[in-house]
Short mmCIF file of C-alpha atoms in Angstrom, two decimals:
data_model
loop_
_atom_site.label_atom_id
_atom_site.label_comp_id
_atom_site.label_asym_id
_atom_site.label_seq_id
_atom_site.Cartn_x
_atom_site.Cartn_y
_atom_site.Cartn_z
CA MET D 202 10.96 7.53 5.51
CA ALA D 203 9.99 6.11 8.91
CA ASP D 204 7.23 7.99 10.71
CA THR D 205 8.85 10.17 13.37
CA GLU D 206 6.25 9.14 15.91
CA LEU D 207 7.15 5.49 15.44
CA VAL D 208 10.94 5.51 15.07
CA GLY D 209 12.55 4.31 18.27
CA LYS D 210 9.36 2.82 19.75
CA GLU D 211 9.20 -0.83 20.66
CA MET D 212 7.46 -2.79 17.91
CA ALA D 213 5.07 -4.15 20.53
CA ASP D 214 3.59 -0.65 20.74
CA ILE D 215 2.78 -0.50 17.04
CA ARG D 216 -0.90 -1.17 16.49
CA SER D 217 -3.33 -0.78 13.64
CA PRO D 218 -7.06 -0.63 14.36
CA ASP D 219 -7.59 -3.25 11.66
CA LEU D 220 -5.05 -5.65 13.15
CA ASP D 221 -6.44 -6.24 16.60
CA ARG D 222 -6.43 -9.55 18.43
CA GLY D 223 -9.98 -10.45 17.48
CA ASP D 224 -11.09 -12.13 14.28
CA PRO D 225 -8.26 -11.46 11.81
CA ARG D 226 -10.54 -11.53 8.81
CA ARG D 227 -11.77 -8.14 7.64
CA GLN D 228 -14.53 -6.77 5.53
CA PRO D 229 -13.88 -7.24 1.81
CA VAL D 230 -11.77 -4.55 0.17
CA ALA D 231 -13.68 -2.32 -2.24
CA PRO D 232 -12.64 -2.87 -5.89
CA PRO D 233 -11.36 -0.24 -8.32
CA SER D 234 -14.03 1.89 -9.99
CA ALA D 235 -16.39 -0.23 -12.08
CA ALA D 236 -17.63 2.85 -13.95
CA ILE D 237 -14.10 3.90 -14.91
CA LYS D 238 -13.24 0.33 -15.87
CA ALA D 239 -16.20 0.29 -18.26
CA GLU D 240 -15.26 3.70 -19.66
CA ALA D 241 -11.65 2.63 -20.19
CA SER D 242 -12.74 -0.62 -21.87
CA SER D 243 -14.96 1.37 -24.23
CA ARG D 244 -12.15 3.79 -25.03
CA VAL D 245 -9.72 0.92 -25.72
CA SER D 246 -12.17 -0.49 -28.25
CA ALA D 247 -12.55 2.94 -29.86
CA LEU D 248 -8.82 3.52 -30.41
CA ALA D 249 -7.50 3.72 -33.97
CA LYS D 250 -6.54 0.06 -34.28
CA PRO D 251 -8.12 -3.33 -34.88
CA LEU D 252 -9.96 -4.70 -31.85
CA GLY D 253 -7.52 -6.37 -29.48
CA ALA D 254 -4.48 -5.35 -31.51
CA LEU D 255 -2.58 -4.08 -28.46
CA GLY D 256 -3.05 -7.36 -26.68
CA ARG D 257 -2.48 -7.32 -22.95
CA LEU D 258 -1.48 -3.66 -22.99
CA GLU D 259 -5.20 -3.02 -23.41
CA ASP D 260 -6.04 -4.96 -20.25
CA LEU D 261 -3.26 -3.17 -18.41
CA ALA D 262 -4.53 0.25 -19.49
CA VAL D 263 -8.04 -0.59 -18.28
CA TRP D 264 -6.74 -1.87 -14.94
CA TRP D 265 -4.58 1.21 -14.42
CA SER D 266 -7.39 3.64 -15.20
CA ALA D 267 -9.81 1.80 -12.93
CA CYS D 268 -7.30 1.85 -10.08
CA ARG D 269 -6.63 5.55 -10.57
CA GLY D 270 -10.33 6.37 -10.85
CA VAL D 271 -10.05 8.41 -14.03
CA CYS D 272 -10.06 7.69 -17.76
CA PRO D 273 -7.65 8.14 -19.29
CA ALA D 274 -5.22 8.11 -16.35
CA ASP D 275 -1.78 9.67 -16.36
CA PRO D 276 1.05 7.12 -16.33
CA PRO D 277 2.59 6.33 -12.93
CA ALA D 278 4.93 9.15 -11.98
CA ASN D 279 5.87 8.25 -8.41
CA VAL D 280 6.67 4.54 -8.30
CA ARG D 281 8.06 3.43 -4.95
CA ALA D 282 9.60 0.03 -4.21
CA VAL D 283 10.09 -1.28 -0.67
CA VAL D 284 12.42 -4.23 -0.08
CA LEU D 285 11.63 -6.12 3.12
CA ALA D 286 14.59 -8.15 4.39
CA GLY D 287 14.81 -11.05 6.80
CA ASP D 288 16.58 -14.32 7.51
CA HIS D 289 14.92 -17.71 7.92
CA GLY D 290 15.36 -20.49 10.40
CA VAL D 291 15.40 -23.16 7.70
CA THR D 292 18.96 -22.11 6.82
CA ALA D 293 20.36 -22.27 10.36
CA SER D 294 21.00 -25.96 10.91
CA GLY D 295 22.97 -27.09 7.90
CA SER D 296 19.94 -27.22 5.64
CA SER D 297 20.65 -26.98 1.92
CA VAL D 298 17.52 -25.06 0.93
CA SER D 299 19.73 -22.32 -0.56
CA ALA D 300 22.89 -22.30 -2.64
CA TYR D 301 24.19 -19.35 -0.59
CA PRO D 302 24.92 -18.80 3.12
CA ARG D 303 22.59 -16.70 5.26
CA GLU D 304 25.29 -14.05 5.74
CA VAL D 305 24.49 -12.89 2.21
CA THR D 306 21.24 -11.33 3.46
CA ALA D 307 22.99 -8.70 5.59
CA ALA D 308 25.53 -8.06 2.84
CA MET D 309 22.75 -7.46 0.33
CA VAL D 310 20.97 -5.02 2.65
CA CYS D 311 24.19 -3.00 2.56
CA ALA D 312 24.13 -3.26 -1.25
CA PHE D 313 20.60 -1.85 -1.36
CA VAL D 314 21.60 1.06 0.85
CA ALA D 315 24.60 1.70 -1.42
CA GLY D 316 22.40 1.51 -4.53
CA VAL D 317 24.34 -1.32 -6.18
CA ALA D 318 21.85 -4.22 -5.98
CA GLY D 319 20.20 -5.52 -9.14
CA VAL D 320 16.88 -3.83 -8.43
CA SER D 321 18.73 -0.59 -7.69
CA VAL D 322 20.16 -0.54 -11.21
CA LEU D 323 16.78 -1.21 -12.80
CA ALA D 324 15.08 1.33 -10.56
CA ARG D 325 17.43 4.12 -11.61
CA GLN D 326 16.63 3.39 -15.26
CA HIS D 327 12.91 3.68 -14.67
CA GLY D 328 12.71 6.44 -12.06
CA VAL D 329 11.66 4.16 -9.20
CA SER D 330 12.65 4.89 -5.61
CA VAL D 331 13.97 1.96 -3.55
CA ARG D 332 13.79 1.68 0.23
CA VAL D 333 15.15 -1.32 2.17
CA LEU D 334 13.96 -2.28 5.64
CA ASP D 335 15.25 -4.96 8.01
CA LEU D 336 12.36 -6.87 9.55
CA GLY D 337 14.25 -10.00 10.58
CA VAL D 338 17.87 -10.03 9.41
CA ASP D 339 20.07 -12.19 11.64
CA ALA D 340 22.57 -9.36 12.17
CA ASP D 341 22.68 -5.96 13.83
CA LEU D 342 23.58 -4.07 10.61
CA ASP D 343 25.85 -1.66 12.46
CA GLY D 344 26.92 1.27 10.36
CA LEU D 345 23.72 1.53 8.33
CA PRO D 346 21.18 4.30 8.88
CA ALA D 347 19.01 3.58 11.92
CA GLU D 348 15.86 3.85 9.80
CA VAL D 349 16.78 0.61 8.00
CA SER D 350 16.04 -1.39 11.16
CA ALA D 351 13.35 0.90 12.60
CA TYR D 352 10.70 -1.81 12.23
CA LYS D 353 12.76 -4.86 13.11
CA ILE D 354 10.68 -7.58 14.77
CA ARG D 355 13.36 -10.16 15.61
CA ARG D 356 16.50 -11.83 14.30
CA SER D 357 15.64 -14.60 11.82
CA SER D 358 12.66 -16.92 12.38
CA GLY D 359 11.93 -20.40 13.63
CA ALA D 360 12.78 -23.42 11.49
CA ILE D 361 9.32 -24.13 10.11
CA ASP D 362 9.74 -27.89 9.74
CA ARG D 363 10.24 -28.15 13.52
CA GLU D 364 8.70 -25.05 15.10
CA ASP D 365 6.62 -21.98 14.39
CA ALA D 366 8.34 -19.16 12.57
CA LEU D 367 6.84 -16.42 14.78
CA SER D 368 4.66 -15.96 17.82
CA LEU D 369 1.17 -14.60 17.24
CA THR D 370 2.28 -11.33 18.87
CA GLU D 371 5.16 -11.05 16.41
CA VAL D 372 2.78 -11.68 13.51
CA GLN D 373 0.54 -8.85 14.69
CA GLN D 374 3.55 -6.55 15.08
CA ALA D 375 4.77 -7.40 11.58
CA LEU D 376 1.34 -6.94 9.99
CA ALA D 377 1.00 -3.56 11.68
CA ALA D 378 4.53 -2.55 10.66
CA GLY D 379 3.78 -3.41 7.02
CA ALA D 380 0.64 -1.28 7.13
CA VAL D 381 2.59 1.67 8.54
CA ILE D 382 5.32 1.27 5.90
CA ALA D 383 2.72 1.31 3.11
CA ALA D 384 1.11 4.39 4.62
CA GLU D 385 4.48 6.16 4.65
CA GLU D 386 5.09 5.42 0.98
CA ILE D 387 1.58 6.57 0.06
CA ALA D 388 2.05 9.75 2.10
CA ALA D 389 5.24 10.34 0.11
CA GLY D 390 3.12 10.46 -3.05
CA ALA D 391 3.27 6.90 -4.38
CA ASP D 392 0.84 6.24 -7.20
CA LEU D 393 2.21 2.72 -7.80
CA LEU D 394 3.89 0.50 -5.22
CA ILE D 395 6.27 -2.44 -5.58
CA LEU D 396 7.04 -4.93 -2.83
CA GLY D 397 10.52 -6.44 -2.97
CA ASP D 398 12.29 -9.01 -0.83
CA MET D 399 15.71 -10.06 0.41
CA GLY D 400 16.45 -13.13 2.48
CA ILE D 401 18.49 -16.26 1.93
CA GLY D 402 16.14 -19.23 2.20
CA ASN D 403 13.00 -17.16 1.73
CA THR D 404 11.59 -19.25 -1.12
CA THR D 405 11.08 -22.09 1.39
CA PRO D 406 8.55 -20.35 3.68
CA ALA D 407 7.03 -18.64 0.63
CA ALA D 408 6.38 -21.99 -1.03
CA ALA D 409 5.01 -23.38 2.23
CA LEU D 410 2.59 -20.47 2.60
CA ILE D 411 1.33 -20.91 -0.96
CA ALA D 412 0.94 -24.66 -0.51
CA ALA D 413 -0.94 -24.16 2.76
CA THR D 414 -3.21 -21.50 1.26
CA TRP D 415 -4.49 -23.80 -1.47
CA GLY D 416 -3.96 -27.18 0.17
CA VAL D 417 -1.43 -28.60 -2.27
CA PRO D 418 1.57 -30.82 -1.45
CA ALA D 419 5.16 -29.64 -1.36
CA THR D 420 5.91 -31.39 -4.65
CA GLU D 421 3.72 -28.86 -6.47
CA VAL D 422 5.38 -25.74 -5.09
CA THR D 423 9.04 -26.45 -4.39
CA GLY D 424 11.55 -24.79 -6.71
CA ARG D 425 15.29 -24.34 -6.93
CA GLY D 426 15.38 -20.85 -5.41
CA THR D 427 18.94 -19.55 -5.72
CA GLY D 428 19.88 -22.53 -7.89
CA ILE D 429 20.11 -25.64 -5.71
CA ASP D 430 21.00 -29.02 -7.22
CA ASP D 431 18.77 -32.08 -7.52
CA GLN D 432 19.76 -33.54 -4.16
CA ALA D 433 19.07 -30.28 -2.35
CA LEU D 434 15.74 -29.95 -4.17
CA VAL D 435 14.64 -33.31 -2.78
CA ALA D 436 15.67 -32.23 0.73
CA LYS D 437 13.92 -28.87 0.36
CA THR D 438 10.73 -30.56 -0.79
CA ALA D 439 10.81 -32.89 2.21
CA LEU D 440 11.39 -29.96 4.57
CA ILE D 441 8.40 -28.04 3.19
CA GLN D 442 6.18 -31.13 3.41
CA ALA D 443 7.30 -31.68 7.00
CA ALA D 444 6.34 -28.09 7.79
CA LEU D 445 2.92 -28.52 6.20
CA ASP D 446 2.31 -31.77 8.05
CA ARG D 447 3.38 -30.21 11.36
CA VAL D 448 0.99 -27.28 11.00
CA GLY D 449 -2.02 -29.21 9.75
CA ALA D 450 -5.42 -27.55 10.08
CA ARG D 451 -3.98 -24.43 11.74
CA ALA D 452 -3.03 -23.24 8.28
CA ALA D 453 -6.70 -22.53 7.48
CA ASP D 454 -6.42 -19.26 9.42
CA PRO D 455 -4.19 -16.68 7.68
CA VAL D 456 -2.67 -15.28 10.87
CA GLN D 457 -1.95 -18.75 12.22
CA ARG D 458 -0.50 -19.61 8.81
CA LEU D 459 1.93 -16.70 9.01
CA ALA D 460 2.94 -17.63 12.55
CA ALA D 461 3.54 -21.27 11.67
CA LEU D 462 5.09 -20.98 8.22
CA GLY D 463 6.06 -17.37 7.52
CA SER D 464 8.59 -14.88 8.85
CA ALA D 465 8.66 -11.27 10.00
CA ASP D 466 9.42 -9.92 6.53
CA LEU D 467 6.71 -12.01 4.87
CA ALA D 468 4.12 -11.04 7.47
CA ALA D 469 5.02 -7.37 7.05
CA GLY D 470 4.57 -7.81 3.31
CA VAL D 471 1.04 -9.08 3.91
CA GLY D 472 0.24 -6.01 6.02
CA PHE D 473 1.75 -3.79 3.32
CA LEU D 474 -0.39 -5.30 0.54
CA VAL D 475 -3.63 -5.11 2.51
CA ALA D 476 -2.99 -1.50 3.56
CA ALA D 477 -2.20 -0.47 -0.03
CA ALA D 478 -5.44 -2.01 -1.31
CA GLN D 479 -7.47 -0.41 1.46
CA SER D 480 -5.90 2.93 0.48
CA ARG D 481 -6.76 2.31 -3.20
CA VAL D 482 -3.13 2.35 -4.33
CA PRO D 483 -2.20 -0.32 -6.91
CA VAL D 484 0.74 -2.68 -6.43
CA LEU D 485 2.90 -4.35 -9.05
CA LEU D 486 3.80 -7.79 -7.66
CA ASP D 487 7.17 -9.45 -8.15
CA GLY D 488 8.10 -13.12 -7.75
CA VAL D 489 7.32 -15.99 -5.41
CA ILE D 490 7.82 -14.00 -2.19
CA ALA D 491 5.36 -11.29 -3.23
CA LEU D 492 2.88 -13.92 -4.43
CA ALA D 493 3.09 -15.77 -1.10
CA GLU D 494 2.36 -12.48 0.65
CA ALA D 495 -0.45 -11.82 -1.83
CA ALA D 496 -1.98 -15.25 -1.23
CA VAL D 497 -2.27 -14.61 2.50
CA ALA D 498 -3.32 -10.97 2.05
CA GLU D 499 -6.21 -11.94 -0.22
CA ASP D 500 -7.29 -14.54 2.32
CA LEU D 501 -7.05 -11.97 5.10
CA ALA D 502 -8.86 -9.18 3.24
CA PRO D 503 -10.78 -10.53 0.22
CA GLY D 504 -10.79 -8.24 -2.80
CA CYS D 505 -7.20 -7.01 -2.48
CA VAL D 506 -6.27 -8.89 -5.65
CA ALA D 507 -8.16 -6.38 -7.82
CA TRP D 508 -5.52 -3.78 -6.87
CA TRP D 509 -2.58 -5.91 -7.99
CA ALA D 510 -0.91 -6.75 -11.28
CA ALA D 511 1.76 -9.45 -11.66
CA GLY D 512 4.98 -7.91 -12.93
CA HIS D 513 6.61 -11.08 -14.20
CA ARG D 514 6.51 -14.86 -14.23
CA SER D 515 9.12 -16.37 -11.92
CA THR D 516 10.81 -19.71 -12.51
CA GLU D 517 9.43 -20.86 -9.12
CA PRO D 518 6.46 -23.27 -9.45
CA ALA D 519 4.83 -21.79 -6.33
CA GLN D 520 4.69 -18.36 -7.95
CA GLN D 521 3.10 -19.81 -11.07
CA LEU D 522 0.51 -21.68 -9.01
CA ALA D 523 -0.33 -18.54 -7.03
CA THR D 524 -0.73 -16.33 -10.09
CA ASP D 525 -3.05 -18.91 -11.63
CA LYS D 526 -5.12 -19.24 -8.45
CA LEU D 527 -5.40 -15.46 -8.04
CA GLY D 528 -6.27 -14.95 -11.70
CA LEU D 529 -3.20 -12.84 -12.43
CA VAL D 530 -1.38 -13.04 -15.75
CA PRO D 531 2.28 -11.91 -15.48
CA LEU D 532 3.32 -9.07 -17.75
CA LEU D 533 6.84 -10.37 -18.42
CA ASP D 534 8.26 -13.87 -18.80
CA LEU D 535 12.04 -13.55 -18.84
CA GLY D 536 13.15 -16.46 -16.66
CA LEU D 537 13.94 -14.11 -13.78
CA ARG D 538 14.58 -15.47 -10.26
CA LEU D 539 16.50 -12.65 -8.61
CA GLY D 540 13.74 -11.37 -6.36
CA GLU D 541 14.31 -7.93 -4.80
CA GLY D 542 11.31 -6.60 -6.72
CA SER D 543 13.42 -6.66 -9.89
CA GLY D 544 10.83 -8.25 -12.17
CA ALA D 545 8.15 -5.81 -11.09
CA VAL D 546 10.47 -2.83 -11.62
CA ALA D 547 11.33 -4.16 -15.09
CA ALA D 548 7.59 -4.13 -15.89
CA VAL D 549 7.04 -0.49 -14.89
CA PRO D 550 7.59 0.80 -18.48
CA LEU D 551 4.74 -1.43 -19.64
CA VAL D 552 2.33 0.22 -17.22
CA ARG D 553 3.46 3.65 -18.41
CA SER D 554 3.17 2.62 -22.05
CA ALA D 555 -0.33 1.26 -21.54
CA ALA D 556 -1.46 4.46 -19.86
CA LEU D 557 0.02 6.65 -22.60
CA LEU D 558 -1.55 4.59 -25.37
CA LEU D 559 -4.97 5.05 -23.82
CA SER D 560 -4.52 8.79 -23.37
CA GLN D 561 -2.57 9.82 -26.47
CA MET D 562 -3.59 7.42 -29.23
CA ALA D 563 -6.19 8.71 -31.66
CA LEU D 564 -9.71 7.38 -31.65
CA LEU D 565 -10.89 5.71 -34.84
CA SER D 566 -13.71 8.26 -35.03
CA ASP D 567 -11.11 11.06 -35.09
CA LEU D 568 -9.77 9.74 -38.40
CA ALA D 569 -13.07 9.81 -40.23
#
């Protein structure tokens, strides 16, 4: 779980050489193997079937082989999901951005630890490990294993319509923590990663980050989250637009964007996604929270997107906008809006099926 050299250290001491205080933009991330991608595409066309008959499973098989650097690639055997939890300042002052109180966040962290959350049930079905980490929950989580809060940055975040969510130092700490967390999962043998989320109110900063990334108004990204009514939707839209107006041109820089509009858990998710891509480990993205993290990660380290696949299409308009902008086509469309990484976990069997079809299906030439 947590690296023994890091557990118990102040988060201010956590540093990554790629996350220094200079220019936050990095060199582009190298893509998956072009040679293997071409080989896998050729093999897909040679399978004993009409061209294109397996639809998007063919694209998925090619992507998986290219990411793994071999054709055909074995299906993912060690899938590891990390749920990053945090509370959000937009819920602290009577705001109606969520249909549920912020106390639910801490309660759900306990449910993850106990293995009774929705994603926990799906993960057991599909042989996926689930790890939950508190980056910014507004509670002390007494009684849970210390490792759950080993990377905690702060309690909650600033209310983004009135103030920055994080300081720049906290953003750097969260980015570095996310990179360390990804490295731990990779060291544990992960061949496919999933990034989950837990936090009442988290669709508000996620929508704001997506809007700021592509310069669209709040009306294009604001959704109902946990199921708010029409009146609350109007208020949520106004809050997000106020946040965007407050931040202005600062949002052009991805680190400033995270400080102004994000949260500790979202910033850690960005660090996680970048580190995974740099380590050449593919990630199956979930809903609007993961896509907000992906939007900033791709801006921070261009080329990361080639290492990601979208697990499902959320009901949130911001997630749909982000998948379109990033050129990702979701694998499932089931009307899911739970979060937690649940949609991505539900899509894991599709990745395995695609890999097996490419490796075990006969070639048309074999039947001659």
